[in-house]
Amino acid sequence: MPGEFDLIKRYFNRHHARQDVLLGVGDDAALLRATPGQVMAVTVDTLIAGVHFPYETKPDDIGHKSLAVCLSDLASMGAEPAWATLAISLPEADDRWLEGFAAGFYDLAARYGVALIGGDTTRGSLSITVQAMGWVPQEQALHRSGACLGDSIYVTGTLGDAGLGLAVLQSRTQVDSTFHEALLGHLNRPEPRVQAGIALRGLATAAIDISDGLAADLNHLLNASGVGARVEIDRLPLSNAVREADPQGYLALSAGDDYELIFTMPPSSAQTLSHSEMPPYTCIGRIESEKGLRLVDAEGNTPPYSRFGYDHFRGL
Ligand code: ADP
Ligand code: MG
């Protein structure tokens, strides 16, 4: 792309304070110092315009979200974020767009002490790939595979807000306008649960972040752990907006993009958990030995929609 070097220098070479970056943006590769005694967690995600976010999404929201989804993956491993790389494909070098994107990206990076240490810039349809790296003591890393019989199942925050935000944006449903800002905030500016992941080190038996919806992501955790679960739909944490729009819980079960954490642990560990580091979290059910996910209401009855399979939850 013409002016590529200027563009990188202008937008993607900001100062950071990390001592473990020996050489960052500007050479053929970054040189980084490993954290002794810990293992590196590495993840990468691509966001494509029109697929992963609507074309009209504001550039600062895209900047935020492209890093947030990666930090959410690190959070679900219990890792502390350190570095990121950014491969960006752009139709044109649009200064206003780049300024906004960089602002959203760097605001979030600064809050979690993440240094942008390299990347790639090309001309093409709008697509953003972010790789994030972080550190965790090996024996405390949170895997999907550790859930045990008798563990309770917890989820941070509330569920379905991002999905409802998207439904509102696409005029598939209507909610009271006082809810709009918060719902669109959940959709465009998810907050990665980094502190929660770190607080859960050594306590949670398994964890996963919710990118594809509670039911789908909990199923990944259950399959990896070789167990099943009973989830009480009446316990799902819902914001007032989601409760009004979808009291049956379809959205909470199926809508993606929440980036909350699902984690399992023995109920006794809840007392040890540092509540100052944790966002609100809710017990939604328990691990059972019988494989599969069973949804029950407060009376223990199976809700009628559960026989359709999770893809059919998409009610809105
Ligand atoms: P090379 O051709 O050697 O791969 P590039 O010209 O692609 O190098 O990039 C020059 C420098 O700028 C490298 O250090 C690269 O990591 C960095 N860089 C390129 N694009 C980005 C970007 N979007 N964000 C951050 N760093 C970038
Ligand atoms: Mg080179």
Tab-separated table of C-alpha atoms and ligand atoms in Angstrom:
chain	number	residue	atom	x	y	z
A	1	MET	CA	0.000	0.000	0.000
A	2	PRO	CA	1.507	3.421	-0.892
A	3	GLY	CA	2.716	5.290	2.141
A	4	GLU	CA	2.617	2.086	4.124
A	5	PHE	CA	5.656	2.940	6.203
A	6	ASP	CA	4.355	6.388	7.095
A	7	LEU	CA	1.025	4.884	7.959
A	8	ILE	CA	2.567	2.320	10.308
A	9	LYS	CA	4.748	4.962	11.932
A	10	ARG	CA	1.858	7.373	12.337
A	11	TYR	CA	-0.783	5.011	13.666
A	12	PHE	CA	0.741	1.808	14.966
A	13	ASN	CA	3.979	2.752	16.642
A	14	ARG	CA	2.834	4.325	19.895
A	15	HIS	CA	4.839	4.340	23.034
A	16	HIS	CA	4.354	1.596	25.592
A	17	ALA	CA	6.046	0.925	28.897
A	18	ARG	CA	6.794	-2.798	28.710
A	19	GLN	CA	10.343	-3.709	29.682
A	20	ASP	CA	10.023	-7.140	28.083
A	21	VAL	CA	9.839	-5.665	24.548
A	22	LEU	CA	13.467	-5.463	23.409
A	23	LEU	CA	12.485	-4.452	19.874
A	24	GLY	CA	8.944	-3.610	18.782
A	25	VAL	CA	7.410	-2.193	15.594
A	26	GLY	CA	9.925	-1.233	12.899
A	27	ASP	CA	12.243	-4.155	12.291
A	28	ASP	CA	11.702	-7.468	10.520
A	29	ALA	CA	10.513	-9.101	13.711
A	30	ALA	CA	9.973	-8.118	17.307
A	31	LEU	CA	12.353	-9.313	20.021
A	32	LEU	CA	10.662	-10.187	23.284
A	33	ARG	CA	11.830	-11.401	26.655
A	34	ALA	CA	10.076	-14.426	28.108
A	35	THR	CA	8.699	-14.349	31.660
A	36	PRO	CA	10.681	-16.946	33.640
A	37	GLY	CA	8.658	-19.706	35.253
A	38	GLN	CA	5.504	-19.105	33.197
A	39	VAL	CA	4.097	-20.443	29.957
A	40	MET	CA	2.932	-18.292	27.056
A	41	ALA	CA	-0.709	-18.286	26.004
A	42	VAL	CA	-1.147	-17.352	22.328
A	43	THR	CA	-4.355	-16.714	20.402
A	44	VAL	CA	-5.379	-15.172	17.085
A	45	ASP	CA	-8.722	-13.984	15.712
A	46	THR	CA	-9.851	-12.398	12.454
A	47	LEU	CA	-12.723	-9.931	12.133
A	48	ILE	CA	-14.075	-9.406	8.608
A	49	ALA	CA	-16.290	-6.441	7.730
A	50	GLY	CA	-19.808	-7.566	6.906
A	51	VAL	CA	-19.236	-10.927	8.584
A	52	HIS	CA	-18.035	-10.265	12.122
A	53	PHE	CA	-19.180	-6.666	12.366
A	54	PRO	CA	-21.598	-4.566	10.295
A	55	TYR	CA	-19.966	-2.328	7.651
A	56	GLU	CA	-21.196	0.792	9.422
A	57	THR	CA	-19.452	-0.062	12.718
A	58	LYS	CA	-17.411	2.882	13.969
A	59	PRO	CA	-13.644	2.473	13.513
A	60	ASP	CA	-12.864	2.974	17.220
A	61	ASP	CA	-15.338	0.207	18.074
A	62	ILE	CA	-13.650	-2.088	15.531
A	63	GLY	CA	-10.262	-1.259	17.058
A	64	HIS	CA	-11.544	-2.056	20.517
A	65	LYS	CA	-13.346	-5.243	19.571
A	66	SER	CA	-10.547	-6.719	17.462
A	67	LEU	CA	-8.261	-6.678	20.500
A	68	ALA	CA	-10.992	-7.428	23.057
A	69	VAL	CA	-11.909	-10.785	21.493
A	70	CYS	CA	-8.278	-11.901	21.758
A	71	LEU	CA	-7.885	-10.660	25.334
A	72	SER	CA	-11.050	-12.580	26.153
A	73	ASP	CA	-9.371	-15.783	24.921
A	74	LEU	CA	-6.357	-15.053	27.126
A	75	ALA	CA	-8.701	-14.351	30.052
A	76	SER	CA	-10.381	-17.716	29.639
A	77	MET	CA	-6.952	-19.356	30.009
A	78	GLY	CA	-6.168	-17.358	33.149
A	79	ALA	CA	-3.358	-15.572	31.303
A	80	GLU	CA	-2.187	-12.016	31.851
A	81	PRO	CA	-1.961	-10.214	28.488
A	82	ALA	CA	1.413	-8.842	27.380
A	83	TRP	CA	1.757	-8.315	23.630
A	84	ALA	CA	-0.280	-8.160	20.451
A	85	THR	CA	0.349	-8.166	16.705
A	86	LEU	CA	-2.039	-6.667	14.178
A	87	ALA	CA	-2.490	-7.715	10.535
A	88	ILE	CA	-4.816	-5.291	8.834
A	89	SER	CA	-6.194	-5.265	5.316
A	90	LEU	CA	-7.751	-1.955	4.225
A	91	PRO	CA	-9.413	-0.803	1.000
A	92	GLU	CA	-7.663	2.584	1.282
A	93	ALA	CA	-5.478	4.546	3.692
A	94	ASP	CA	-8.309	6.593	5.190
A	95	ASP	CA	-6.855	8.821	7.928
A	96	ARG	CA	-10.085	9.295	9.830
A	97	TRP	CA	-10.716	5.574	9.877
A	98	LEU	CA	-7.153	4.765	10.936
A	99	GLU	CA	-7.178	7.389	13.682
A	100	GLY	CA	-10.405	6.010	15.109
A	101	PHE	CA	-9.280	2.413	14.831
A	102	ALA	CA	-5.943	3.124	16.521
A	103	ALA	CA	-7.677	5.070	19.319
A	104	GLY	CA	-10.039	2.163	20.129
A	105	PHE	CA	-7.247	-0.405	19.904
A	106	TYR	CA	-4.713	1.508	22.000
A	107	ASP	CA	-7.221	2.582	24.678
A	108	LEU	CA	-7.966	-1.039	25.437
A	109	ALA	CA	-4.315	-2.091	25.056
A	110	ALA	CA	-3.220	0.566	27.558
A	111	ARG	CA	-5.813	-0.506	30.126
A	112	TYR	CA	-4.413	-4.044	30.121
A	113	GLY	CA	-0.739	-3.164	29.707
A	114	VAL	CA	-0.573	-4.691	26.213
A	115	ALA	CA	2.158	-3.562	23.798
A	116	LEU	CA	1.516	-3.682	20.038
A	117	ILE	CA	4.805	-5.180	18.869
A	118	GLY	CA	4.326	-5.705	15.133
A	119	GLY	CA	1.988	-6.559	12.328
A	120	ASP	CA	1.293	-6.384	8.643
A	121	THR	CA	-0.550	-3.798	6.549
A	122	THR	CA	-2.021	-4.600	3.137
A	123	ARG	CA	-4.596	-3.234	0.717
A	124	GLY	CA	-7.745	-5.292	0.332
A	125	SER	CA	-11.238	-5.602	1.698
A	126	LEU	CA	-11.498	-4.613	5.344
A	127	SER	CA	-10.277	-7.379	7.623
A	128	ILE	CA	-8.408	-7.290	10.905
A	129	THR	CA	-6.404	-10.088	12.455
A	130	VAL	CA	-5.079	-9.674	15.972
A	131	GLN	CA	-2.814	-12.074	17.750
A	132	ALA	CA	-2.406	-11.703	21.493
A	133	MET	CA	0.135	-13.267	23.797
A	134	GLY	CA	0.157	-13.477	27.566
A	135	TRP	CA	1.637	-15.361	30.471
A	136	VAL	CA	0.321	-17.789	33.059
A	137	PRO	CA	1.955	-20.155	35.563
A	138	GLN	CA	1.688	-23.528	33.817
A	139	GLU	CA	-0.077	-25.383	36.606
A	140	GLN	CA	-2.641	-22.581	37.013
A	141	ALA	CA	-3.697	-22.246	33.378
A	142	LEU	CA	-7.439	-22.740	32.957
A	143	HIS	CA	-8.311	-25.421	30.416
A	144	ARG	CA	-11.665	-26.396	28.949
A	145	SER	CA	-11.067	-29.952	29.990
A	146	GLY	CA	-10.998	-29.917	33.795
A	147	ALA	CA	-14.676	-29.826	34.828
A	148	CYS	CA	-15.487	-32.494	37.430
A	149	LEU	CA	-18.597	-34.215	38.690
A	150	GLY	CA	-20.060	-32.083	41.491
A	151	ASP	CA	-18.628	-28.785	40.256
A	152	SER	CA	-20.984	-25.871	39.974
A	153	ILE	CA	-21.180	-23.913	36.716
A	154	TYR	CA	-20.834	-20.135	36.826
A	155	VAL	CA	-21.006	-17.325	34.329
A	156	THR	CA	-19.761	-13.732	34.645
A	157	GLY	CA	-21.871	-10.676	33.856
A	158	THR	CA	-25.158	-10.979	31.973
A	159	LEU	CA	-26.001	-12.948	28.834
A	160	GLY	CA	-27.562	-12.020	25.514
A	161	ASP	CA	-26.960	-8.268	25.613
A	162	ALA	CA	-24.647	-8.215	22.582
A	163	GLY	CA	-27.049	-10.401	20.613
A	164	LEU	CA	-29.963	-8.162	21.496
A	165	GLY	CA	-27.873	-5.128	20.530
A	166	LEU	CA	-27.284	-6.671	17.099
A	167	ALA	CA	-30.973	-7.542	16.720
A	168	VAL	CA	-31.879	-3.935	17.518
A	169	LEU	CA	-29.235	-2.595	15.120
A	170	GLN	CA	-30.556	-4.804	12.329
A	171	SER	CA	-34.161	-3.812	13.138
A	172	ARG	CA	-35.098	-7.428	13.886
A	173	THR	CA	-36.590	-6.349	17.192
A	174	GLN	CA	-37.362	-3.220	19.172
A	175	VAL	CA	-36.563	-2.365	22.772
A	176	ASP	CA	-37.104	0.722	24.875
A	177	SER	CA	-34.680	3.378	23.607
A	178	THR	CA	-33.240	3.822	27.105
A	179	PHE	CA	-31.603	0.391	26.648
A	180	HIS	CA	-29.952	1.143	23.302
A	181	GLU	CA	-26.690	2.592	24.505
A	182	ALA	CA	-25.914	-0.213	26.938
A	183	LEU	CA	-26.838	-2.928	24.427
A	184	LEU	CA	-24.713	-1.440	21.667
A	185	GLY	CA	-21.903	-1.032	24.190
A	186	HIS	CA	-22.027	-4.783	24.853
A	187	LEU	CA	-21.999	-5.490	21.117
A	188	ASN	CA	-19.270	-3.076	20.078
A	189	ARG	CA	-17.151	-2.714	23.191
A	190	PRO	CA	-17.088	-6.028	25.018
A	191	GLU	CA	-14.939	-5.903	28.147
A	192	PRO	CA	-12.575	-8.879	28.282
A	193	ARG	CA	-12.763	-10.586	31.705
A	194	VAL	CA	-9.026	-10.471	32.250
A	195	GLN	CA	-9.053	-9.877	36.025
A	196	ALA	CA	-11.632	-12.624	36.461
A	197	GLY	CA	-9.469	-15.109	34.571
A	198	ILE	CA	-6.486	-14.276	36.765
A	199	ALA	CA	-8.577	-14.427	39.966
A	200	LEU	CA	-9.810	-17.889	38.912
A	201	ARG	CA	-6.284	-19.315	38.597
A	202	GLY	CA	-5.930	-22.389	40.740
A	203	LEU	CA	-9.645	-22.280	41.699
A	204	ALA	CA	-11.664	-22.902	38.542
A	205	THR	CA	-11.475	-26.461	37.266
A	206	ALA	CA	-12.331	-25.357	33.698
A	207	ALA	CA	-13.127	-22.158	31.802
A	208	ILE	CA	-14.116	-20.921	28.351
A	209	ASP	CA	-15.202	-17.540	27.040
A	210	ILE	CA	-18.564	-17.082	25.350
A	211	SER	CA	-18.140	-16.115	21.719
A	212	ASP	CA	-20.800	-18.336	20.140
A	213	GLY	CA	-23.448	-18.366	22.879
A	214	LEU	CA	-23.728	-20.036	26.274
A	215	ALA	CA	-25.128	-23.346	25.035
A	216	ALA	CA	-22.558	-23.812	22.267
A	217	ASP	CA	-19.567	-22.773	24.356
A	218	LEU	CA	-20.651	-24.683	27.453
A	219	ASN	CA	-20.974	-27.734	25.201
A	220	HIS	CA	-17.343	-27.290	24.114
A	221	LEU	CA	-16.298	-27.261	27.760
A	222	LEU	CA	-18.449	-30.310	28.590
A	223	ASN	CA	-17.134	-32.296	25.636
A	224	ALA	CA	-13.535	-31.425	26.459
A	225	SER	CA	-14.104	-32.457	30.082
A	226	GLY	CA	-16.028	-35.656	29.224
A	227	VAL	CA	-18.965	-34.695	31.455
A	228	GLY	CA	-22.497	-33.309	31.134
A	229	ALA	CA	-24.445	-30.547	32.848
A	230	ARG	CA	-27.801	-29.440	34.145
A	231	VAL	CA	-28.470	-25.737	33.698
A	232	GLU	CA	-31.423	-23.959	35.274
A	233	ILE	CA	-32.708	-21.508	32.721
A	234	ASP	CA	-34.376	-19.394	35.400
A	235	ARG	CA	-30.973	-18.711	36.908
A	236	LEU	CA	-29.412	-17.281	33.728
A	237	PRO	CA	-28.248	-13.737	34.518
A	238	LEU	CA	-30.259	-11.352	32.332
A	239	SER	CA	-30.173	-7.575	32.109
A	240	ASN	CA	-33.540	-5.827	32.264
A	241	ALA	CA	-33.343	-5.229	28.516
A	242	VAL	CA	-32.840	-8.909	27.691
A	243	ARG	CA	-35.413	-10.030	30.238
A	244	GLU	CA	-38.020	-7.757	28.655
A	245	ALA	CA	-37.144	-8.657	25.074
A	246	ASP	CA	-36.731	-12.384	25.543
A	247	PRO	CA	-37.895	-13.724	28.918
A	248	GLN	CA	-37.617	-17.328	27.716
A	249	GLY	CA	-33.845	-17.085	27.519
A	250	TYR	CA	-33.286	-17.937	23.844
A	251	LEU	CA	-30.887	-15.047	23.471
A	252	ALA	CA	-29.047	-15.790	26.684
A	253	LEU	CA	-28.514	-19.379	25.535
A	254	SER	CA	-27.694	-18.813	21.908
A	255	ALA	CA	-26.536	-15.276	21.157
A	256	GLY	CA	-22.829	-14.848	20.565
A	257	ASP	CA	-20.426	-12.000	21.195
A	258	ASP	CA	-20.991	-11.706	24.958
A	259	TYR	CA	-17.353	-12.496	25.841
A	260	GLU	CA	-18.320	-13.431	29.371
A	261	LEU	CA	-16.557	-16.367	31.037
A	262	ILE	CA	-18.140	-19.710	31.842
A	263	PHE	CA	-16.230	-21.484	34.590
A	264	THR	CA	-16.644	-24.517	36.794
A	265	MET	CA	-15.455	-25.097	40.347
A	266	PRO	CA	-16.529	-26.870	43.509
A	267	PRO	CA	-19.014	-24.610	45.357
A	268	SER	CA	-16.583	-24.505	48.323
A	269	SER	CA	-13.997	-22.652	46.201
A	270	ALA	CA	-16.378	-19.699	45.857
A	271	GLN	CA	-15.360	-18.682	49.404
A	272	THR	CA	-11.684	-18.490	48.420
A	273	LEU	CA	-12.325	-16.446	45.299
A	274	SER	CA	-11.145	-12.846	45.547
A	275	HIS	CA	-14.370	-10.925	45.177
A	276	SER	CA	-12.612	-7.622	44.699
A	277	GLU	CA	-11.119	-8.996	41.459
A	278	MET	CA	-14.308	-10.630	40.205
A	279	PRO	CA	-17.106	-9.035	38.205
A	280	PRO	CA	-20.589	-10.170	39.244
A	281	TYR	CA	-20.980	-13.890	38.547
A	282	THR	CA	-23.865	-16.323	38.855
A	283	CYS	CA	-24.209	-20.027	39.488
A	284	ILE	CA	-26.350	-21.428	36.661
A	285	GLY	CA	-26.152	-25.167	37.220
A	286	ARG	CA	-23.951	-28.130	37.966
A	287	ILE	CA	-21.769	-30.721	36.317
A	288	GLU	CA	-23.185	-34.233	36.071
A	289	SER	CA	-21.658	-37.468	34.845
A	290	GLU	CA	-24.336	-38.065	32.180
A	291	LYS	CA	-23.023	-36.477	28.960
A	292	GLY	CA	-24.843	-33.625	27.259
A	293	LEU	CA	-26.482	-30.394	28.352
A	294	ARG	CA	-29.855	-30.579	30.087
A	295	LEU	CA	-31.887	-27.420	30.463
A	296	VAL	CA	-34.482	-27.296	33.222
A	297	ASP	CA	-36.822	-24.666	34.587
A	298	ALA	CA	-37.285	-23.899	38.292
A	299	GLU	CA	-39.649	-26.898	38.670
A	300	GLY	CA	-37.119	-29.228	37.046
A	301	ASN	CA	-39.124	-29.496	33.823
A	302	THR	CA	-37.478	-29.446	30.433
A	303	PRO	CA	-38.410	-26.300	28.481
A	304	PRO	CA	-40.177	-27.137	25.208
A	305	TYR	CA	-37.572	-25.525	22.964
A	306	SER	CA	-34.643	-27.588	24.217
A	307	ARG	CA	-35.499	-30.495	21.891
A	308	PHE	CA	-34.859	-28.360	18.800
A	309	GLY	CA	-31.116	-28.079	19.252
A	310	TYR	CA	-29.246	-24.923	19.990
A	311	ASP	CA	-29.212	-23.420	16.514
A	312	HIS	CA	-32.973	-23.130	16.702
A	313	PHE	CA	-32.818	-20.988	19.818
A	314	ARG	CA	-32.238	-18.051	17.542
A	315	GLY	CA	-35.672	-16.667	18.151
A	316	LEU	CA	-35.151	-13.016	17.244
B	1	ADP	P1	8.420	-6.835	6.438
B	1	ADP	O1	8.199	-6.523	4.999
B	1	ADP	O2	9.865	-6.997	6.821
B	1	ADP	O3	7.564	-7.941	6.957
B	1	ADP	P2	6.663	-4.672	6.981
B	1	ADP	O4	6.950	-3.660	5.969
B	1	ADP	O5	5.487	-5.574	6.779
B	1	ADP	O6	7.967	-5.530	7.247
B	1	ADP	O7	6.477	-3.981	8.395
B	1	ADP	C1	7.434	-3.079	8.887
B	1	ADP	C2	7.336	-3.046	10.398
B	1	ADP	O8	6.072	-2.521	10.780
B	1	ADP	C3	7.439	-4.403	11.050
B	1	ADP	O9	8.106	-4.246	12.293
B	1	ADP	C4	5.994	-4.791	11.273
B	1	ADP	O10	5.880	-5.665	12.378
B	1	ADP	C5	5.368	-3.447	11.550
B	1	ADP	N1	3.940	-3.365	11.150
B	1	ADP	C6	3.426	-3.461	9.891
B	1	ADP	N2	2.087	-3.278	9.908
B	1	ADP	C7	1.749	-3.095	11.205
B	1	ADP	C8	0.529	-2.876	11.883
B	1	ADP	N3	-0.655	-2.807	11.235
B	1	ADP	N4	0.567	-2.737	13.225
B	1	ADP	C9	1.718	-2.812	13.889
B	1	ADP	N5	2.904	-2.991	13.328
B	1	ADP	C10	2.933	-3.144	11.984
B	2	MG	MG	11.351	-8.024	6.487
